[in-house]
PDB file of C-alpha atoms and ligand atoms in Angstrom:
ATOM      1  CA  MET A 279     106.341 127.944  66.002  1.00 90.00           C
ATOM      2  CA  LYS A 280     109.564 127.148  67.851  1.00 96.00           C
ATOM      3  CA  ARG A 281     109.065 125.707  71.333  1.00 98.00           C
ATOM      4  CA  ILE A 282     111.433 127.693  73.489  1.00 98.00           C
ATOM      5  CA  ALA A 283     112.016 127.013  77.198  1.00 98.00           C
ATOM      6  CA  LEU A 284     113.892 129.010  79.787  1.00 98.00           C
ATOM      7  CA  PHE A 285     115.689 127.203  82.622  1.00 98.00           C
ATOM      8  CA  PRO A 286     116.244 129.885  85.269  1.00 97.00           C
ATOM      9  CA  GLY A 287     118.507 129.278  88.243  1.00 96.00           C
ATOM     10  CA  SER A 288     121.356 130.595  90.293  1.00 95.00           C
ATOM     11  CA  PHE A 289     123.720 127.739  89.267  1.00 97.00           C
ATOM     12  CA  ASP A 290     126.228 128.666  91.953  1.00 96.00           C
ATOM     13  CA  PRO A 291     127.826 126.492  90.718  1.00 96.00           C
ATOM     14  CA  LEU A 292     126.282 124.251  88.051  1.00 98.00           C
ATOM     15  CA  THR A 293     126.130 120.630  89.231  1.00 98.00           C
ATOM     16  CA  MET A 294     125.720 117.311  87.413  1.00 98.00           C
ATOM     17  CA  GLY A 295     122.111 117.403  88.634  1.00 98.00           C
ATOM     18  CA  HIS A 296     121.520 120.688  86.780  1.00 98.00           C
ATOM     19  CA  LEU A 297     123.372 119.387  83.726  1.00 98.00           C
ATOM     20  CA  ASP A 298     121.291 116.216  83.668  1.00 98.00           C
ATOM     21  CA  THR A 299     118.105 118.319  83.780  1.00 98.00           C
ATOM     22  CA  ILE A 300     119.482 120.474  80.945  1.00 98.00           C
ATOM     23  CA  GLU A 301     120.381 117.465  78.775  1.00 98.00           C
ATOM     24  CA  ARG A 302     116.950 115.864  79.302  1.00 98.00           C
ATOM     25  CA  GLY A 303     115.126 119.184  78.936  1.00 98.00           C
ATOM     26  CA  ALA A 304     116.900 119.989  75.671  1.00 98.00           C
ATOM     27  CA  LYS A 305     115.210 116.923  74.133  1.00 98.00           C
ATOM     28  CA  LEU A 306     111.758 118.294  74.943  1.00 98.00           C
ATOM     29  CA  PHE A 307     112.108 121.701  73.314  1.00 98.00           C
ATOM     30  CA  ASP A 308     113.419 123.198  70.069  1.00 98.00           C
ATOM     31  CA  GLU A 309     115.565 125.578  72.074  1.00 98.00           C
ATOM     32  CA  LEU A 310     116.501 125.640  75.744  1.00 98.00           C
ATOM     33  CA  ILE A 311     117.878 128.866  77.173  1.00 98.00           C
ATOM     34  CA  ILE A 312     119.665 128.721  80.499  1.00 98.00           C
ATOM     35  CA  GLY A 313     119.147 131.898  82.496  1.00 97.00           C
ATOM     36  CA  VAL A 314     121.944 132.431  84.982  1.00 96.00           C
ATOM     37  CA  PHE A 315     120.255 134.699  87.503  1.00 93.00           C
ATOM     38  CA  VAL A 316     120.887 136.151  90.920  1.00 85.00           C
ATOM     39  CA  ASN A 317     118.849 134.581  93.713  1.00 80.00           C
ATOM     40  CA  THR A 318     118.400 137.476  96.144  1.00 80.00           C
ATOM     41  CA  THR A 319     117.934 135.042  99.058  1.00 81.00           C
ATOM     42  CA  LYS A 320     121.318 133.344  98.515  1.00 78.00           C
ATOM     43  CA  LYS A 321     124.832 134.721  98.854  1.00 83.00           C
ATOM     44  CA  SER A 322     126.746 134.120  95.626  1.00 87.00           C
ATOM     45  CA  PHE A 323     130.030 132.195  95.550  1.00 91.00           C
ATOM     46  CA  PHE A 324     130.862 132.784  91.870  1.00 93.00           C
ATOM     47  CA  THR A 325     130.304 136.122  90.094  1.00 92.00           C
ATOM     48  CA  PRO A 326     127.610 136.208  87.375  1.00 91.00           C
ATOM     49  CA  GLU A 327     130.399 136.499  84.751  1.00 93.00           C
ATOM     50  CA  GLU A 328     132.206 133.430  86.130  1.00 95.00           C
ATOM     51  CA  LYS A 329     128.981 131.423  86.242  1.00 96.00           C
ATOM     52  CA  LEU A 330     128.064 132.413  82.700  1.00 96.00           C
ATOM     53  CA  ALA A 331     131.450 131.317  81.350  1.00 97.00           C
ATOM     54  CA  ILE A 332     131.364 128.029  83.286  1.00 97.00           C
ATOM     55  CA  VAL A 333     127.823 127.144  82.208  1.00 98.00           C
ATOM     56  CA  LYS A 334     128.589 128.018  78.570  1.00 98.00           C
ATOM     57  CA  GLU A 335     131.578 125.706  78.551  1.00 98.00           C
ATOM     58  CA  SER A 336     129.665 122.921  80.299  1.00 98.00           C
ATOM     59  CA  VAL A 337     126.782 122.856  77.781  1.00 98.00           C
ATOM     60  CA  GLN A 338     128.700 123.387  74.564  1.00 97.00           C
ATOM     61  CA  HIS A 339     128.067 119.763  73.522  1.00 97.00           C
ATOM     62  CA  ILE A 340     124.282 120.389  73.369  1.00 98.00           C
ATOM     63  CA  THR A 341     123.413 122.111  70.115  1.00 97.00           C
ATOM     64  CA  ASN A 342     119.989 123.583  71.002  1.00 98.00           C
ATOM     65  CA  VAL A 343     121.067 125.111  74.316  1.00 98.00           C
ATOM     66  CA  ARG A 344     122.248 128.668  74.874  1.00 97.00           C
ATOM     67  CA  VAL A 345     123.088 130.622  77.982  1.00 98.00           C
ATOM     68  CA  MET A 346     122.202 134.151  79.055  1.00 97.00           C
ATOM     69  CA  THR A 347     122.179 136.336  82.130  1.00 94.00           C
ATOM     70  CA  GLN A 348     120.055 139.250  83.196  1.00 88.00           C
ATOM     71  CA  LYS A 349     120.077 141.432  86.275  1.00 86.00           C
ATOM     72  CA  ASN A 350     117.101 142.573  88.339  1.00 85.00           C
ATOM     73  CA  GLU A 351     114.265 141.405  86.169  1.00 93.00           C
ATOM     74  CA  LEU A 352     111.319 139.110  86.798  1.00 95.00           C
ATOM     75  CA  THR A 353     111.774 135.672  85.258  1.00 96.00           C
ATOM     76  CA  VAL A 354     108.389 135.958  83.515  1.00 97.00           C
ATOM     77  CA  ASN A 355     109.499 139.161  81.795  1.00 97.00           C
ATOM     78  CA  VAL A 356     112.787 137.610  80.697  1.00 97.00           C
ATOM     79  CA  ALA A 357     110.843 134.642  79.302  1.00 98.00           C
ATOM     80  CA  GLU A 358     108.540 136.927  77.363  1.00 97.00           C
ATOM     81  CA  GLU A 359     111.456 138.896  75.915  1.00 97.00           C
ATOM     82  CA  LEU A 360     113.048 135.624  74.793  1.00 97.00           C
ATOM     83  CA  GLY A 361     109.817 134.268  73.309  1.00 98.00           C
ATOM     84  CA  ALA A 362     109.901 131.364  75.786  1.00 98.00           C
ATOM     85  CA  LYS A 363     106.504 129.819  76.559  1.00 98.00           C
ATOM     86  CA  PHE A 364     107.916 127.302  79.038  1.00 98.00           C
ATOM     87  CA  LEU A 365     110.000 127.418  82.184  1.00 98.00           C
ATOM     88  CA  LEU A 366     112.036 124.337  83.072  1.00 98.00           C
ATOM     89  CA  ARG A 367     112.814 123.459  86.690  1.00 98.00           C
ATOM     90  CA  GLY A 368     114.064 120.397  88.541  1.00 98.00           C
ATOM     91  CA  ILE A 369     112.597 118.635  91.560  1.00 98.00           C
ATOM     92  CA  ARG A 370     114.681 116.508  93.906  1.00 98.00           C
ATOM     93  CA  SER A 371     112.353 116.031  96.852  1.00 97.00           C
ATOM     94  CA  ILE A 372     109.110 116.995  98.521  1.00 97.00           C
ATOM     95  CA  LYS A 373     110.945 120.035  99.914  1.00 96.00           C
ATOM     96  CA  ASP A 374     111.762 121.186  96.379  1.00 97.00           C
ATOM     97  CA  TYR A 375     108.177 120.483  95.367  1.00 98.00           C
ATOM     98  CA  GLU A 376     106.781 122.862  97.993  1.00 97.00           C
ATOM     99  CA  TYR A 377     109.250 125.603  97.017  1.00 97.00           C
ATOM    100  CA  GLU A 378     108.835 125.063  93.275  1.00 98.00           C
ATOM    101  CA  LYS A 379     105.035 125.041  93.583  1.00 98.00           C
ATOM    102  CA  GLU A 380     105.082 128.516  95.150  1.00 98.00           C
ATOM    103  CA  ILE A 381     107.291 129.893  92.395  1.00 97.00           C
ATOM    104  CA  ALA A 382     105.373 128.194  89.582  1.00 98.00           C
ATOM    105  CA  LEU A 383     101.972 129.371  90.852  1.00 98.00           C
ATOM    106  CA  MET A 384     103.255 132.912  91.287  1.00 98.00           C
ATOM    107  CA  ASN A 385     104.709 132.857  87.772  1.00 98.00           C
ATOM    108  CA  GLN A 386     101.389 131.533  86.481  1.00 97.00           C
ATOM    109  CA  HIS A 387      99.651 134.434  88.214  1.00 98.00           C
ATOM    110  CA  LEU A 388     102.066 136.874  86.568  1.00 98.00           C
ATOM    111  CA  ASP A 389     101.791 135.266  83.120  1.00 98.00           C
ATOM    112  CA  HIS A 390      98.935 132.848  82.387  1.00 97.00           C
ATOM    113  CA  GLU A 391     100.522 131.743  79.126  1.00 96.00           C
ATOM    114  CA  LEU A 392     103.753 130.551  80.706  1.00 98.00           C
ATOM    115  CA  GLU A 393     103.858 126.850  81.705  1.00 98.00           C
ATOM    116  CA  THR A 394     106.411 125.477  84.148  1.00 98.00           C
ATOM    117  CA  VAL A 395     107.658 122.008  83.254  1.00 98.00           C
ATOM    118  CA  PHE A 396     109.309 119.946  85.997  1.00 98.00           C
ATOM    119  CA  LEU A 397     111.771 117.125  85.586  1.00 98.00           C
ATOM    120  CA  LEU A 398     112.391 114.764  88.489  1.00 98.00           C
ATOM    121  CA  ALA A 399     116.030 114.500  89.448  1.00 98.00           C
ATOM    122  CA  GLN A 400     117.602 111.115  88.846  1.00 98.00           C
ATOM    123  CA  PRO A 401     118.139 109.256  92.155  1.00 97.00           C
ATOM    124  CA  LYS A 402     121.929 109.482  91.694  1.00 97.00           C
ATOM    125  CA  TYR A 403     121.683 113.295  91.761  1.00 98.00           C
ATOM    126  CA  SER A 404     118.696 113.866  94.025  1.00 98.00           C
ATOM    127  CA  HIS A 405     120.829 114.379  97.163  1.00 97.00           C
ATOM    128  CA  ILE A 406     123.129 117.027  95.687  1.00 98.00           C
ATOM    129  CA  SER A 407     122.791 120.801  95.705  1.00 97.00           C
ATOM    130  CA  SER A 408     125.214 123.591  94.868  1.00 96.00           C
ATOM    131  CA  SER A 409     125.366 124.523  98.552  1.00 95.00           C
ATOM    132  CA  ILE A 410     126.199 121.051  99.884  1.00 97.00           C
ATOM    133  CA  LEU A 411     128.868 120.605  97.201  1.00 97.00           C
ATOM    134  CA  LYS A 412     130.464 123.972  98.108  1.00 95.00           C
ATOM    135  CA  GLU A 413     130.420 122.982 101.771  1.00 95.00           C
ATOM    136  CA  VAL A 414     132.137 119.627 101.116  1.00 96.00           C
ATOM    137  CA  TRP A 415     134.595 121.237  98.692  1.00 95.00           C
ATOM    138  CA  THR A 416     135.628 123.771 101.376  1.00 92.00           C
ATOM    139  CA  PHE A 417     136.822 120.859 103.512  1.00 94.00           C
ATOM    140  CA  ASN A 418     138.507 119.049 100.619  1.00 93.00           C
ATOM    141  CA  GLY A 419     135.916 116.288 100.256  1.00 96.00           C
ATOM    142  CA  ASP A 420     135.831 114.311  97.000  1.00 96.00           C
ATOM    143  CA  ILE A 421     132.901 115.628  94.937  1.00 96.00           C
ATOM    144  CA  LYS A 422     134.403 115.358  91.460  1.00 96.00           C
ATOM    145  CA  GLU A 423     131.704 113.034  90.101  1.00 97.00           C
ATOM    146  CA  TYR A 424     129.005 115.582  90.914  1.00 98.00           C
ATOM    147  CA  LEU A 425     130.589 118.484  89.046  1.00 98.00           C
ATOM    148  CA  PRO A 426     130.909 119.177  85.301  1.00 98.00           C
ATOM    149  CA  GLU A 427     134.611 119.423  84.425  1.00 97.00           C
ATOM    150  CA  PRO A 428     134.674 123.249  83.907  1.00 97.00           C
ATOM    151  CA  VAL A 429     133.110 123.717  87.351  1.00 97.00           C
ATOM    152  CA  TYR A 430     135.633 121.421  89.010  1.00 96.00           C
ATOM    153  CA  ARG A 431     138.454 123.302  87.313  1.00 96.00           C
ATOM    154  CA  ALA A 432     137.073 126.704  88.375  1.00 95.00           C
ATOM    155  CA  LEU A 433     136.795 125.530  91.980  1.00 94.00           C
ATOM    156  CA  GLU A 434     140.354 124.216  91.957  1.00 93.00           C
ATOM    157  CA  GLU A 435     141.563 127.556  90.540  1.00 92.00           C
ATOM    158  CA  LYS A 436     139.740 129.331  93.349  1.00 88.00           C
ATOM    159  CA  ARG A 437     141.503 127.105  95.876  1.00 87.00           C
ATOM    160  CA  GLU A 438     144.918 127.727  94.303  1.00 87.00           C
ATOM    161  CA  ASN A 439     144.341 131.497  94.266  1.00 86.00           C
ATOM    162  CA  SER A 440     143.221 131.566  97.885  1.00 81.00           C
ATOM    163  CA  GLU A 441     146.283 129.515  98.923  1.00 81.00           C
ATOM    164  CA  LYS A 442     148.550 132.053  97.200  1.00 77.00           C
ATOM    165  CA  GLN A 443     147.086 134.912  99.242  1.00 70.00           C
TER     166      GLN A 443
HETATM  167  P1  LIG B 548     117.491 128.636  92.423  1.00 83.79           P
HETATM  168  O1  LIG B 548     118.314 129.508  93.304  1.00 83.79           O
HETATM  169  O2  LIG B 548     116.669 129.381  91.412  1.00 83.79           O
HETATM  170  O3  LIG B 548     116.688 127.576  93.155  1.00 83.79           O
HETATM  171  P2  LIG B 548     119.382 126.557  91.681  1.00 83.79           P
HETATM  172  O4  LIG B 548     120.577 126.742  90.845  1.00 83.79           O
HETATM  173  O5  LIG B 548     119.592 126.204  93.110  1.00 83.79           O
HETATM  174  O6  LIG B 548     118.550 127.887  91.496  1.00 83.79           O
HETATM  175  O7  LIG B 548     118.427 125.453  91.041  1.00 83.79           O
HETATM  176  C1  LIG B 548     117.870 125.615  89.761  1.00 83.79           C
HETATM  177  C2  LIG B 548     116.886 124.487  89.503  1.00 83.79           C
HETATM  178  O8  LIG B 548     117.581 123.250  89.442  1.00 83.79           O
HETATM  179  C3  LIG B 548     115.807 124.307  90.593  1.00 83.79           C
HETATM  180  O9  LIG B 548     114.587 123.964  89.995  1.00 83.79           O
HETATM  181  C4  LIG B 548     116.338 123.167  91.420  1.00 83.79           C
HETATM  182  O10 LIG B 548     115.289 122.459  92.050  1.00 83.79           O
HETATM  183  C5  LIG B 548     117.004 122.323  90.330  1.00 83.79           C
HETATM  184  N1  LIG B 548     118.067 121.489  90.871  1.00 83.79           N
HETATM  185  C6  LIG B 548     118.995 121.801  91.797  1.00 83.79           C
HETATM  186  N2  LIG B 548     119.791 120.766  92.054  1.00 83.79           N
HETATM  187  C7  LIG B 548     119.361 119.746  91.279  1.00 83.79           C
HETATM  188  C8  LIG B 548     119.755 118.366  91.121  1.00 83.79           C
HETATM  189  N3  LIG B 548     120.735 117.841  91.855  1.00 83.79           N
HETATM  190  N4  LIG B 548     119.074 117.625  90.229  1.00 83.79           N
HETATM  191  C9  LIG B 548     118.042 118.134  89.515  1.00 83.79           C
HETATM  192  N5  LIG B 548     117.602 119.418  89.635  1.00 83.79           N
HETATM  193  C10 LIG B 548     118.253 120.206  90.504  1.00 83.79           C
END
């Protein structure tokens, strides 16, 4: 049977830390599906459609990865519909660990068959988050090395459009 994993996240936007987790995770499973979801506790910077397009373009070099989005549905239900028996998540720090543990244990309660697999962030990416990158970008800081090219381009387009207004 195919080993399918779902990597759920808000990816607002995708960072090199996410991409590194995706590239490493793709080696562990037959298929890795990236679920671009809405995190109800965070205000979104990109629309779901923009995020989907950006993530698709950023992972096109990885053959066993595909990208999907779904609104208002529990991650465990999405995983079941996709035939995914694993969830993939990344951990940067002890703070992430505490947060990820709560989610993973709740998901285990909701679906005993679903295993969450964690990958530790590489040290070079363990200090970056979508929110800190957006904050630095707002004030024109140089964050290019932390962003996949399609993300960088989308952010620059956003800047150009806002300057036109
Ligand atoms: P969510 O809103 O669901 O937490 P995120 O897009 O913020 O979605 O993160 C998705 C997953 O990627 C989480 O497991 C998070 O810990 C992980 N992650 C975030 N940033 C990094 C990074 N720099 N390196 C590795 N993993 C990361």
